[in-house]
Amino acid sequence: MYDQPRPNPAQPAMTFDQMLERVRYEGAYPTRERAADAVRTVLAALGRQVTGDERVGLAQALPVEAALTLTAQIPDTEQLTGWSFVKDIAARSGATPATARWDTGAVLAVVARLAGPDLLARILRRLPGGYALLFGQAELRQRQHAA
């Protein structure tokens, strides 16, 4: 028989090595070291944006090494939009915005799988617009129009 879809299937835990290999595959990186650099850079940036219970939940869903990178960051007082998040990564890493966007997509696609749909939805509700696409999701948030 075929497995029936589950409403919120949890992804099995990954080791950090498995996470790096998955990011290497997603980003088509030539080396594991390049994937590791992308993981560290993007998770550090994400750690400056995600707060509260969502930060705790995400840290629990990640392999220990990745969770330490995420939680070592002090959250910024001002949250960045998705595009500003990418530009911040580019500025801090010395990469082009296109490279930063590529790295972000490769890492956050894996993070989304590890977080699962419920936690990811909570994280996206707490962040400004533009992050859903970075996580490989449709942007379903309705924009508030200024009166």
Tab-separated table of C-alpha atoms in Angstrom:
chain	number	residue	atom	x	y	z
A	1	MET	CA	0.000	0.000	0.000
A	2	TYR	CA	0.964	3.604	-0.452
A	3	ASP	CA	1.485	5.831	2.527
A	4	GLN	CA	-1.314	8.299	3.076
A	5	PRO	CA	-0.270	11.966	3.229
A	6	ARG	CA	0.036	13.249	6.759
A	7	PRO	CA	-1.195	16.713	7.664
A	8	ASN	CA	2.144	17.930	9.034
A	9	PRO	CA	4.823	15.361	8.392
A	10	ALA	CA	7.927	15.930	10.441
A	11	GLN	CA	11.196	15.513	8.639
A	12	PRO	CA	13.572	13.091	10.264
A	13	ALA	CA	16.440	14.772	12.063
A	14	MET	CA	19.537	15.383	9.990
A	15	THR	CA	23.117	15.422	11.088
A	16	PHE	CA	25.142	18.515	10.262
A	17	ASP	CA	27.067	16.515	7.643
A	18	GLN	CA	23.794	15.478	6.009
A	19	MET	CA	22.616	19.081	6.086
A	20	LEU	CA	25.807	20.236	4.381
A	21	GLU	CA	25.429	17.591	1.688
A	22	ARG	CA	21.806	18.594	1.112
A	23	VAL	CA	22.773	22.279	0.846
A	24	ARG	CA	25.633	21.349	-1.465
A	25	TYR	CA	23.148	19.541	-3.696
A	26	GLU	CA	20.513	22.337	-3.552
A	27	GLY	CA	23.074	25.029	-4.341
A	28	ALA	CA	25.112	22.942	-6.807
A	29	TYR	CA	28.225	23.946	-4.878
A	30	PRO	CA	31.505	22.426	-6.096
A	31	THR	CA	32.784	21.679	-2.596
A	32	ARG	CA	31.476	20.883	0.833
A	33	GLU	CA	33.432	23.856	2.194
A	34	ARG	CA	31.512	26.227	-0.083
A	35	ALA	CA	28.228	24.762	1.191
A	36	ALA	CA	29.440	25.126	4.792
A	37	ASP	CA	30.276	28.800	4.180
A	38	ALA	CA	26.774	29.394	2.796
A	39	VAL	CA	25.177	27.625	5.770
A	40	ARG	CA	27.153	29.670	8.305
A	41	THR	CA	26.501	32.977	6.544
A	42	VAL	CA	22.773	32.476	5.998
A	43	LEU	CA	22.056	30.985	9.428
A	44	ALA	CA	23.931	33.823	11.126
A	45	ALA	CA	21.822	36.328	9.197
A	46	LEU	CA	18.636	34.415	10.012
A	47	GLY	CA	19.633	34.397	13.669
A	48	ARG	CA	19.582	38.185	13.598
A	49	GLN	CA	15.959	38.153	12.360
A	50	VAL	CA	14.096	35.285	14.043
A	51	THR	CA	13.080	35.788	17.677
A	52	GLY	CA	10.938	34.281	20.407
A	53	ASP	CA	9.460	30.804	20.402
A	54	GLU	CA	10.091	30.513	16.674
A	55	ARG	CA	13.824	30.979	17.252
A	56	VAL	CA	13.786	28.301	19.948
A	57	GLY	CA	11.763	25.915	17.787
A	58	LEU	CA	14.016	26.429	14.800
A	59	ALA	CA	17.137	25.857	16.880
A	60	GLN	CA	15.631	22.580	18.107
A	61	ALA	CA	14.856	21.469	14.541
A	62	LEU	CA	18.389	22.114	13.262
A	63	PRO	CA	21.483	19.977	13.792
A	64	VAL	CA	23.451	21.188	16.829
A	65	GLU	CA	26.213	22.885	14.819
A	66	ALA	CA	23.667	24.807	12.743
A	67	ALA	CA	21.623	25.717	15.824
A	68	LEU	CA	24.726	27.165	17.483
A	69	THR	CA	25.355	29.406	14.467
A	70	LEU	CA	21.730	30.577	14.515
A	71	THR	CA	21.551	31.258	18.245
A	72	ALA	CA	24.991	32.865	18.566
A	73	GLN	CA	23.537	35.968	16.926
A	74	ILE	CA	21.865	38.774	18.820
A	75	PRO	CA	18.569	39.628	17.112
A	76	ASP	CA	18.527	43.004	15.364
A	77	THR	CA	16.172	45.633	16.703
A	78	GLU	CA	14.883	46.289	13.191
A	79	GLN	CA	13.626	43.431	11.054
A	80	LEU	CA	14.641	43.392	7.413
A	81	THR	CA	12.378	42.603	4.479
A	82	GLY	CA	13.320	39.552	2.439
A	83	TRP	CA	15.205	41.589	-0.151
A	84	SER	CA	16.959	43.652	2.513
A	85	PHE	CA	17.943	40.378	4.199
A	86	VAL	CA	19.653	39.248	0.972
A	87	LYS	CA	21.366	42.619	0.524
A	88	ASP	CA	22.582	42.468	4.145
A	89	ILE	CA	24.095	39.034	3.522
A	90	ALA	CA	25.789	40.347	0.373
A	91	ALA	CA	27.224	43.356	2.208
A	92	ARG	CA	28.495	41.334	5.176
A	93	SER	CA	29.987	38.529	3.070
A	94	GLY	CA	31.347	40.611	0.196
A	95	ALA	CA	29.263	38.603	-2.280
A	96	THR	CA	27.104	39.972	-5.061
A	97	PRO	CA	23.361	40.210	-4.364
A	98	ALA	CA	22.801	37.424	-6.907
A	99	THR	CA	25.228	35.108	-5.107
A	100	ALA	CA	23.732	36.017	-1.733
A	101	ARG	CA	20.247	35.236	-3.080
A	102	TRP	CA	21.461	31.886	-4.426
A	103	ASP	CA	23.089	30.974	-1.110
A	104	THR	CA	20.002	32.049	0.807
A	105	GLY	CA	17.699	29.912	-1.317
A	106	ALA	CA	19.926	26.844	-1.083
A	107	VAL	CA	20.243	27.032	2.698
A	108	LEU	CA	16.683	28.073	3.517
A	109	ALA	CA	15.199	25.312	1.332
A	110	VAL	CA	16.887	22.794	3.629
A	111	VAL	CA	15.978	24.778	6.752
A	112	ALA	CA	12.326	24.776	5.621
A	113	ARG	CA	12.331	20.973	5.400
A	114	LEU	CA	13.898	20.649	8.829
A	115	ALA	CA	11.499	23.149	10.407
A	116	GLY	CA	8.388	21.502	8.994
A	117	PRO	CA	5.277	23.274	7.746
A	118	ASP	CA	3.853	24.426	11.087
A	119	LEU	CA	7.016	26.024	12.425
A	120	LEU	CA	7.829	27.505	9.035
A	121	ALA	CA	4.372	29.102	8.858
A	122	ARG	CA	4.871	30.620	12.320
A	123	ILE	CA	8.298	31.955	11.359
A	124	LEU	CA	6.957	33.509	8.163
A	125	ARG	CA	4.088	35.172	10.042
A	126	ARG	CA	6.597	36.868	12.353
A	127	LEU	CA	8.938	38.099	9.606
A	128	PRO	CA	8.292	41.002	7.215
A	129	GLY	CA	7.269	40.298	3.634
A	130	GLY	CA	9.579	38.629	1.131
A	131	TYR	CA	10.851	35.706	3.198
A	132	ALA	CA	8.454	33.052	1.910
A	133	LEU	CA	10.124	33.006	-1.495
A	134	LEU	CA	13.534	32.722	0.154
A	135	PHE	CA	12.298	29.574	1.907
A	136	GLY	CA	10.952	28.228	-1.396
A	137	GLN	CA	7.325	28.932	-0.480
A	138	ALA	CA	4.596	30.975	-2.143
A	139	GLU	CA	4.116	34.445	-0.650
A	140	LEU	CA	0.538	34.178	0.608
A	141	ARG	CA	0.592	37.170	2.915
A	142	GLN	CA	-1.771	39.981	2.020
A	143	ARG	CA	-0.120	43.368	1.895
A	144	GLN	CA	-1.547	46.071	4.101
A	145	HIS	CA	-2.265	49.227	2.128
A	146	ALA	CA	-1.542	52.596	3.690
A	147	ALA	CA	-4.650	54.722	4.153
